[in-house]
Short mmCIF file of C-alpha atoms in Angstrom, two decimals:
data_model
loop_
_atom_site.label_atom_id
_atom_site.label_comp_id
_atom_site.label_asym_id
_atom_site.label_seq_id
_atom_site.Cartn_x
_atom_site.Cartn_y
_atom_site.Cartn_z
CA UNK A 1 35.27 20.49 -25.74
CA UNK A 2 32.39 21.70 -27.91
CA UNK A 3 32.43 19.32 -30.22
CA UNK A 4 32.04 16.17 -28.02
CA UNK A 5 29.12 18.30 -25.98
CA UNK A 6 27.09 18.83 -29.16
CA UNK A 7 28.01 15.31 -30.09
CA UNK A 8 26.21 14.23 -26.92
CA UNK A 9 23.73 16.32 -27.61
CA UNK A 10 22.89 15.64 -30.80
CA UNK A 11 23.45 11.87 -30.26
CA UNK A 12 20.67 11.85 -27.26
CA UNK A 13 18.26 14.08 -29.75
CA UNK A 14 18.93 11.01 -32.57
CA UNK A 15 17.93 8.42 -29.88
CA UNK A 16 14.58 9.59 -29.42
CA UNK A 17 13.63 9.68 -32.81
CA UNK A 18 15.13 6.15 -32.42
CA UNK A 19 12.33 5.74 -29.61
CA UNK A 20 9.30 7.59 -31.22
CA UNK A 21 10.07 5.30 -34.40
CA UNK A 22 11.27 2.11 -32.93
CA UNK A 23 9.85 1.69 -29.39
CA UNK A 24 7.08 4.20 -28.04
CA UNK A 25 3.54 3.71 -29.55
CA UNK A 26 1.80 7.13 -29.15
CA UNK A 27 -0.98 6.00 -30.98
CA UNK A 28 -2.81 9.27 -32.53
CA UNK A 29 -0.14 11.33 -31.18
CA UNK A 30 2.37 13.45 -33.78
CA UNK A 31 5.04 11.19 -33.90
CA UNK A 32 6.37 12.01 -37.51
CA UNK A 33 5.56 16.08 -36.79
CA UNK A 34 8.27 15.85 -33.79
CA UNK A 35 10.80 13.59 -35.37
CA UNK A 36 10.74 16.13 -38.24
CA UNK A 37 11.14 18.83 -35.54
CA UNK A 38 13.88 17.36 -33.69
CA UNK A 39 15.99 16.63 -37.19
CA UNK A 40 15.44 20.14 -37.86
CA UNK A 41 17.11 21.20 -34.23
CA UNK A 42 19.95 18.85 -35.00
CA UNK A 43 20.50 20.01 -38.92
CA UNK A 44 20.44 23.17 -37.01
CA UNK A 45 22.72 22.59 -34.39
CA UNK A 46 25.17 20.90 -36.57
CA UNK A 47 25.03 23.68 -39.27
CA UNK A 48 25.47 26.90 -36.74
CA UNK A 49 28.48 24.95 -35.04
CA UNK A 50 29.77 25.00 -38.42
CA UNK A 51 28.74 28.16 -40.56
CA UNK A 52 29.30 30.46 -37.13
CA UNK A 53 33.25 29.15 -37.02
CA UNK A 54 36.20 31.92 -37.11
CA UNK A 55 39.60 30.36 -38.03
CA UNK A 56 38.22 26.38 -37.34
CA UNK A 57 40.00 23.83 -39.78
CA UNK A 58 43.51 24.43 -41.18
CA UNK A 59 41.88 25.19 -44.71
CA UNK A 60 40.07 28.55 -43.08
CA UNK A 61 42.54 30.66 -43.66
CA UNK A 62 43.40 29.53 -46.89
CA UNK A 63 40.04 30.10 -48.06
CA UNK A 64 40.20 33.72 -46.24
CA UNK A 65 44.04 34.82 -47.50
CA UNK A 66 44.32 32.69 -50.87
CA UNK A 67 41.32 31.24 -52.60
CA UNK A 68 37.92 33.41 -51.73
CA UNK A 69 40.25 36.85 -52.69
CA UNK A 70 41.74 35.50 -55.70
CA UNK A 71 38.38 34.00 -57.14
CA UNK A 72 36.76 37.43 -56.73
CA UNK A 73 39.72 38.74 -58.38
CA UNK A 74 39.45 36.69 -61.42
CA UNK A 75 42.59 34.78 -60.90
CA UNK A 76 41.72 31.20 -59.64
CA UNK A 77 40.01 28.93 -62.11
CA UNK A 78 41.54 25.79 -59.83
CA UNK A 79 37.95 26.21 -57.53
CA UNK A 80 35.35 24.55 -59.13
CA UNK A 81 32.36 26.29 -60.92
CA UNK A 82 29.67 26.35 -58.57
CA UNK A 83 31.88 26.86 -55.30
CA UNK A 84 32.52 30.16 -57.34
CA UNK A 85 29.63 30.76 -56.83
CA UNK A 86 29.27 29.84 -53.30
CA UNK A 87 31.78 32.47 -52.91
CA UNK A 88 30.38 35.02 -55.31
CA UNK A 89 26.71 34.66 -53.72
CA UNK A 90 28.40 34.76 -49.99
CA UNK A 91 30.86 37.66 -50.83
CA UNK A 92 27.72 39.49 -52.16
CA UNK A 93 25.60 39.66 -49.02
CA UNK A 94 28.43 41.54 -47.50
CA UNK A 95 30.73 38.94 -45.81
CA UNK A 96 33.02 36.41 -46.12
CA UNK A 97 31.59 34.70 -43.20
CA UNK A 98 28.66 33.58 -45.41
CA UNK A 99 30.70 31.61 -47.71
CA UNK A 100 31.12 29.68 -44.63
CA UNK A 101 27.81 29.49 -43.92
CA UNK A 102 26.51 28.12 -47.32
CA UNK A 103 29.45 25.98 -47.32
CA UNK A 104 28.16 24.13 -44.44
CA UNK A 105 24.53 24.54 -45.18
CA UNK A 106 25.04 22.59 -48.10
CA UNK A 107 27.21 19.86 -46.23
CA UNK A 108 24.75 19.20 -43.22
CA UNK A 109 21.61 19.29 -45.12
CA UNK A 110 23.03 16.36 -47.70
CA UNK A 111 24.23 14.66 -44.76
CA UNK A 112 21.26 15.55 -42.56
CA UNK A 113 18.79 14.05 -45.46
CA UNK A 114 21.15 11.21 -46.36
CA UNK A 115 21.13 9.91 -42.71
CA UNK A 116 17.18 10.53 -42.59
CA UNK A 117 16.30 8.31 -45.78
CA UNK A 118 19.21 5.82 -45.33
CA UNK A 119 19.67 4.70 -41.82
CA UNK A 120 18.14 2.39 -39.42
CA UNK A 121 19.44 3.52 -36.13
CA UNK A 122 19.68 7.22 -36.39
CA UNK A 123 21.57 7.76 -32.87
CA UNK A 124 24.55 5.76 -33.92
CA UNK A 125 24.76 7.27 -37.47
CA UNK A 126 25.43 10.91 -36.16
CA UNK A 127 27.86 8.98 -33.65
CA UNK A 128 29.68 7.69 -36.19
CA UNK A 129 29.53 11.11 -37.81
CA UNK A 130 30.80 13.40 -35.18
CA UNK A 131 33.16 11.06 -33.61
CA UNK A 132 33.71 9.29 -36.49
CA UNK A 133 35.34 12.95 -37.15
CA UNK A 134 33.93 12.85 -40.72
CA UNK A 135 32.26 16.37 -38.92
CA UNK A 136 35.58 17.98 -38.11
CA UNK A 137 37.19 16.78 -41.57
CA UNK A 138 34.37 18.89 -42.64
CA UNK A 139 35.43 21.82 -41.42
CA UNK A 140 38.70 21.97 -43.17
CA UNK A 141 38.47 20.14 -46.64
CA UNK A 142 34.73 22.09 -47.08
CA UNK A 143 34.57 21.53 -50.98
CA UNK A 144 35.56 17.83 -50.85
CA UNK A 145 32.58 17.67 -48.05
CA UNK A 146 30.48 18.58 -50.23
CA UNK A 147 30.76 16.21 -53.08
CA UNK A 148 30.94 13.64 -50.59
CA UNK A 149 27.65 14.40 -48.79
CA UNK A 150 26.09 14.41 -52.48
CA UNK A 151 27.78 10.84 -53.68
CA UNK A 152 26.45 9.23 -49.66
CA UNK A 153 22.69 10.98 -50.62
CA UNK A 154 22.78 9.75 -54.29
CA UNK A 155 23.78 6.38 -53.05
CA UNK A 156 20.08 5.83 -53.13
CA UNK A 157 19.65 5.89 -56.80
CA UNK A 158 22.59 2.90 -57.29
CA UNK A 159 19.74 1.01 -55.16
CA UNK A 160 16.74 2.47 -57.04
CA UNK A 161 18.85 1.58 -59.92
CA UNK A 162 18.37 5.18 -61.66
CA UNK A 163 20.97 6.54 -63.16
CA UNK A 164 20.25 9.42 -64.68
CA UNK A 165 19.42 10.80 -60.91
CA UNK A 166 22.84 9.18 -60.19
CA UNK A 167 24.75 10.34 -62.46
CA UNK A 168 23.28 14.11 -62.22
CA UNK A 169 23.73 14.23 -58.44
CA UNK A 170 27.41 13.10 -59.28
CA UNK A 171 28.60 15.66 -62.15
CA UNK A 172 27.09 18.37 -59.20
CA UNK A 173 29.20 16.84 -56.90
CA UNK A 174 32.14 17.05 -58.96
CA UNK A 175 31.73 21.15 -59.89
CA UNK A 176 31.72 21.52 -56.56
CA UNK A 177 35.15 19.65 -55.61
CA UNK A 178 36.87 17.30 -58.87
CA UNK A 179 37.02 14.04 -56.87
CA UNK A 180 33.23 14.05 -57.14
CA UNK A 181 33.74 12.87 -60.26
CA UNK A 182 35.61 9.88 -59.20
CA UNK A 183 32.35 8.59 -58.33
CA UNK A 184 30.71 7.74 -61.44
CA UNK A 185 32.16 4.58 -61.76
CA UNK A 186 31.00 3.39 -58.71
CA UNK A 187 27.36 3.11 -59.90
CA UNK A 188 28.31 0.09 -61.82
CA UNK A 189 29.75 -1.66 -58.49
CA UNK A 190 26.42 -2.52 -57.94
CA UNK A 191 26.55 -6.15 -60.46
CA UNK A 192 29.50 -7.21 -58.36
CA UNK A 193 28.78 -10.53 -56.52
CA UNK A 194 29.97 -10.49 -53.09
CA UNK A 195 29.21 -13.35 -50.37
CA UNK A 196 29.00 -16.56 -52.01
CA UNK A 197 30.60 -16.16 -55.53
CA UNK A 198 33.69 -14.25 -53.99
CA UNK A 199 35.46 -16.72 -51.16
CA UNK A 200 35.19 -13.91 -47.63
CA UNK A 201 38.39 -15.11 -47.05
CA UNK A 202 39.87 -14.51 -50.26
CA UNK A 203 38.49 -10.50 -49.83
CA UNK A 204 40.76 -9.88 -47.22
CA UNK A 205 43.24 -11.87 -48.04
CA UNK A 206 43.67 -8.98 -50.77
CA UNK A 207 43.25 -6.46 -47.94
CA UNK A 208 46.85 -7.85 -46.94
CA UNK A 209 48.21 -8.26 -50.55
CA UNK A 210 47.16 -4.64 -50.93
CA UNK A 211 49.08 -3.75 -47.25
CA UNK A 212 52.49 -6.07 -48.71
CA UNK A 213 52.55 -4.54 -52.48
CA UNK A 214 51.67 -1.24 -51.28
CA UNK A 215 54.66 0.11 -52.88
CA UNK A 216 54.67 -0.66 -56.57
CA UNK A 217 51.07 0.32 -56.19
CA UNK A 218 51.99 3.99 -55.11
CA UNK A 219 54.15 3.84 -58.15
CA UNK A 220 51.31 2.68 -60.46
CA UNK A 221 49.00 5.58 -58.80
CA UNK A 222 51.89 8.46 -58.75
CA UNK A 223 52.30 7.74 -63.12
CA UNK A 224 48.17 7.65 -63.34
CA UNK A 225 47.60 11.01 -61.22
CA UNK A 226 50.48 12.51 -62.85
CA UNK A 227 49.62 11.39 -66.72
CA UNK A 228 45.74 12.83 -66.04
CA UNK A 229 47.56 15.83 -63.86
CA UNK A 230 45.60 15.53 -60.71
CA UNK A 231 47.24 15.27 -57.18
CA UNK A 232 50.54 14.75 -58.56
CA UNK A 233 52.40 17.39 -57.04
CA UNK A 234 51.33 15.59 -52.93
CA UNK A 235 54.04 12.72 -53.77
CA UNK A 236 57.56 14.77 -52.79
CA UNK A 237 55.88 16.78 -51.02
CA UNK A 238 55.33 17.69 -46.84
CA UNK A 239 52.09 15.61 -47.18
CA UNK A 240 54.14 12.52 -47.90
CA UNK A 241 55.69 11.23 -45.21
CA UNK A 242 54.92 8.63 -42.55
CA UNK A 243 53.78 11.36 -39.80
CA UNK A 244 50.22 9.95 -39.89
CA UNK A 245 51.08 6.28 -39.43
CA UNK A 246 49.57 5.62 -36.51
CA UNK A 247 46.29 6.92 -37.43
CA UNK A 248 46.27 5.33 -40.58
CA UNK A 249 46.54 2.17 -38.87
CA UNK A 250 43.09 2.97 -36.90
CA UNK A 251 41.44 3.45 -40.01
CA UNK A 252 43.04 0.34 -41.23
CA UNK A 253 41.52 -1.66 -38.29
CA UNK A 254 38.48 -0.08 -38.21
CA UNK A 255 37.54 -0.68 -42.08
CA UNK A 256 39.13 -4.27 -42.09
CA UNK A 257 36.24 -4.97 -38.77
CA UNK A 258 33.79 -3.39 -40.48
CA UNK A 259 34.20 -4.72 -43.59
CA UNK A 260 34.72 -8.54 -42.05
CA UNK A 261 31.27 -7.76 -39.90
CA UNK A 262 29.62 -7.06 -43.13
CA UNK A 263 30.73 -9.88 -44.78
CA UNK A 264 29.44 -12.29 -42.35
CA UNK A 265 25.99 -10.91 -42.21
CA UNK A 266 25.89 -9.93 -46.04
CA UNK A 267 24.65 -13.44 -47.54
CA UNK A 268 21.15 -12.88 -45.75
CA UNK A 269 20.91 -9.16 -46.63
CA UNK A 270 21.90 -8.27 -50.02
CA UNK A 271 19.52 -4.94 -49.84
CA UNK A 272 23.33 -3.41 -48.35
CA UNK A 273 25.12 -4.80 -51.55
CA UNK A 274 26.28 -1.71 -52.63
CA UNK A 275 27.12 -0.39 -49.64
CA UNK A 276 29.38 -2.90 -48.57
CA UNK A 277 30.70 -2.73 -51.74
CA UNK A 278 32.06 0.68 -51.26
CA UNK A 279 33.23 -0.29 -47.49
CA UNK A 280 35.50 -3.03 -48.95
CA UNK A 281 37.02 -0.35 -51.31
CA UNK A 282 37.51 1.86 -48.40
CA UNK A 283 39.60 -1.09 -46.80
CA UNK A 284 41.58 -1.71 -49.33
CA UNK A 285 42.55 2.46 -50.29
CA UNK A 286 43.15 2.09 -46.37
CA UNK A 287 45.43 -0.90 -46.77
CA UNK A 288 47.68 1.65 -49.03
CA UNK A 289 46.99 4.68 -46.96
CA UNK A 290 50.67 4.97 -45.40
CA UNK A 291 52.36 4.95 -49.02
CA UNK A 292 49.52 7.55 -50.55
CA UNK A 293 50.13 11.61 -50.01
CA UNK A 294 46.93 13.08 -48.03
CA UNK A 295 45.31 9.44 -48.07
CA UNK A 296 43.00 10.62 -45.57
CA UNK A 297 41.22 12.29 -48.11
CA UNK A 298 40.76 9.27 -50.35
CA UNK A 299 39.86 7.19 -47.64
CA UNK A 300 36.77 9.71 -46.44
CA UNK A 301 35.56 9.77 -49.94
CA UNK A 302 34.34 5.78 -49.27
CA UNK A 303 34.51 5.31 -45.42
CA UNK A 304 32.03 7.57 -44.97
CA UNK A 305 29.20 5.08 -45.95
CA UNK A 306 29.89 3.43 -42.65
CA UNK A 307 27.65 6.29 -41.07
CA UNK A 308 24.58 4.28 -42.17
CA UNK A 309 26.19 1.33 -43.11
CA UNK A 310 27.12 0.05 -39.56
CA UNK A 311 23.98 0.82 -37.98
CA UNK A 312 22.04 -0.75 -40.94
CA UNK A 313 24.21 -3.92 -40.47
CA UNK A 314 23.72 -4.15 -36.86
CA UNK A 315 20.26 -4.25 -37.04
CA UNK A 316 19.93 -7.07 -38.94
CA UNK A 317 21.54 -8.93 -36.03
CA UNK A 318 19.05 -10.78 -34.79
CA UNK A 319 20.83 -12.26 -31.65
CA UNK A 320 20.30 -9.23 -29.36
CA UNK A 321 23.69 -9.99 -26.85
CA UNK A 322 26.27 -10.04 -30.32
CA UNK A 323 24.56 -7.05 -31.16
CA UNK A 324 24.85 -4.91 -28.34
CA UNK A 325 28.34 -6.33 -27.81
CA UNK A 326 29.46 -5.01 -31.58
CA UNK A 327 27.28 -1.56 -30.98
CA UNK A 328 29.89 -1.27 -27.98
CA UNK A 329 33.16 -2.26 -29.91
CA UNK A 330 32.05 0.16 -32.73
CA UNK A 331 31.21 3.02 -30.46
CA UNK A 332 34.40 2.23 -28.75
CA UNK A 333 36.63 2.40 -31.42
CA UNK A 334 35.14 5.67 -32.71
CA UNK A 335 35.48 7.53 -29.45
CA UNK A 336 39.35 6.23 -29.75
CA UNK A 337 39.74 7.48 -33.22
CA UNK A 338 38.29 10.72 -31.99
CA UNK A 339 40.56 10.85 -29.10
CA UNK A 340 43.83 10.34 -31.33
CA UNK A 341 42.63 12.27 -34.28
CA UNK A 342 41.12 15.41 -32.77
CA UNK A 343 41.92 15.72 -29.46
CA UNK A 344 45.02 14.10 -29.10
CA UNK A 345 46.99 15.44 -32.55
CA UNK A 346 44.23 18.45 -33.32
CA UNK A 347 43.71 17.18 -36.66
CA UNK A 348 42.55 19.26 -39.41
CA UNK A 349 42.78 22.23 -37.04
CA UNK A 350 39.60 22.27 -35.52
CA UNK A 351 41.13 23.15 -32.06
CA UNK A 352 40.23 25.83 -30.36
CA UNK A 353 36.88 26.74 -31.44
CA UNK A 354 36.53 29.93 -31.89
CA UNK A 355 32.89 31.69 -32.75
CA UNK A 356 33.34 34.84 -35.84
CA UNK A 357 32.03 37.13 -32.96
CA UNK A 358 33.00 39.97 -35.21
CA UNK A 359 30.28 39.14 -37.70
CA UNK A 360 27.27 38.01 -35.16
CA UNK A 361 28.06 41.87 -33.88
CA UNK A 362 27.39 43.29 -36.66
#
């Protein structure tokens, strides 16, 4: 399967930056220049894979048949502003294919940079990313992947505490897909004390109040979405129903690990404040995810952080054995969210790839 080559690929390219930056001592030797050359081959490998798809993610052929012809008509104000634009620009060099391409330009260069500047251990943050299948989720909900690669890069700004960089990078975001704009508020997560002011305990004991009240909370979320007219129409609808369970429950485990993990090594690293922050909320959206139309797509909007945030966390593990033993577990449970997710179920569509042939031949 291509995607779990280029994941090994890409994953083996990651690990000797990890070397060059971590381990090897070249002295006067060109370290930086060859990191910087190898990121490039990975944006690039990562953003051909994408751009170069025919008929990849359930949402291609909605794009092709619905949304990209009825933009250029003039009909469809529901796509943001400057996706219009994606699609005007693409449509204008003479085909559709390059709305694709920008699309996913756009994606793996946020994600590319964010990863860069943000993580500690580079090999397990495109890991996490590919098998993670935050890549594949890509490749259907494109517009959503966008504003979320722009909320994980502008995460740096909550820590630089600037906002007006924030809050810029945000309302871009949200003209490119309207749940960017969901983010703003997250900024201000950054004065919440977590560790010794909030009892652990008492965190996920609201993971599991979440989990029990689940269902009066669906009610309260169904009247919001529906007063502000966003979303409403998923509750009724084929996206609501109980289909997904199983892999909701993975994503349940996996945030309520990684959020417990982060808790116990928080108190001596509060640089990751924010970023655990925004894990924890991920847990508890997953908590509800089973009563919640299309929660996968909530759920990415915060998970997500986990591709730096678990390899930052890890490495402040000082005891090398409980490390390597939790880099395994991690790694391990990705590979069998992965397995269920994409190659198990085909989720999101992403199976078979197929290259657009049709427009390298032209």
């Amino acid at each position: 399967m291509v995607y779990i080559y280029v994941g090994i690929i890409v994953c083996i390219l990651a690990a000797i930056v990890d070397a060059n930056r971590n381990i090897i001592n070249f002295g006067k030797f060109p370290v930086e220049i060859i990191n910087n050359v190898i990121f490039f081959v990975i944006f690039f490998i990562l953003f051909i894979l994408a751009g170069l798809r025919y008929n990849v993610g359930t949402d291609y052929l909605t794009y092709s048949r619905l949304q990209i012809p009825e933009v250029l008509s003039g009909v469809n104000y529901r796509v943001e502003i400057l996706y219009r634009w994606i699609i005007y620009v693409g449509n204008s060099l003479g085909d559709w294919q390059w709305i694709f391409i920008l699309t996913h330009f756009i994606i793996v260069f946020f994600i590319c940079l964010y990863i860069k500047k943000q993580s500690s251990l580079y090999f397990i943050s495109y890991f996490i990313l590919i098998f993670g299948t935050f890549y594949n989720y890509s490749l259907n909900a494109m517009r959503q992947a966008i504003a979320i690669t722009i909320f994980l890069y502008a995460t740096k700004y909550i820590k630089n505490n600037n906002f007006a960089k924030y809050v810029v990078l945000i309302i871009i975001a949200g003209l490119f897909h309207k749940s960017g704009f969901f983010y703003l508020p997250v900024y201000f997560l950054k004065d919440l004390s977590i560790g010794k002011k909030i009892n652990k305990i008492g965190i996920v004991g609201i993971f599991i109040g979440a989990y029990i009240l689940a269902a009066p909370i669906r009610n309260i979320i169904s009247i919001i979405l529906t007063k502000i007219n966003i979303y409403s129409n998923y509750f009724g609808s084929t996206l609501d129903n109980d289909a997904f369970r199983t892999m909701y429950a993975l994503f349940f485990i996996l945030n309520v690990f990684t959020s417990i993990v982060c808790l116990c090594v928080y108190s001596k690293n509060k640089d990751l404040k924010i970023d655990i922050t925004i894990q924890i909320l991920a847990t508890f959206i997953s908590s509800i995810a089973f009563v919640i139309p299309n929660a996968f797509r909530v759920i990415y909007m915060f998970s997500s952080i986990q591709i730096t945030l678990v390899p930052n966390i890890l490495m402040k593990i000082k005891n090398k054995i409980l490390r390597l033993l939790l880099i395994v577990l991690f790694l391990s449970v990705y590979l069998l969210i992965f397995y269920v997710f994409i190659v198990k179920h085909n989720w999101n569509g992403t199976l078979p790839y197929q290259i657009a042939k049709d427009f390298l031949g032209k």
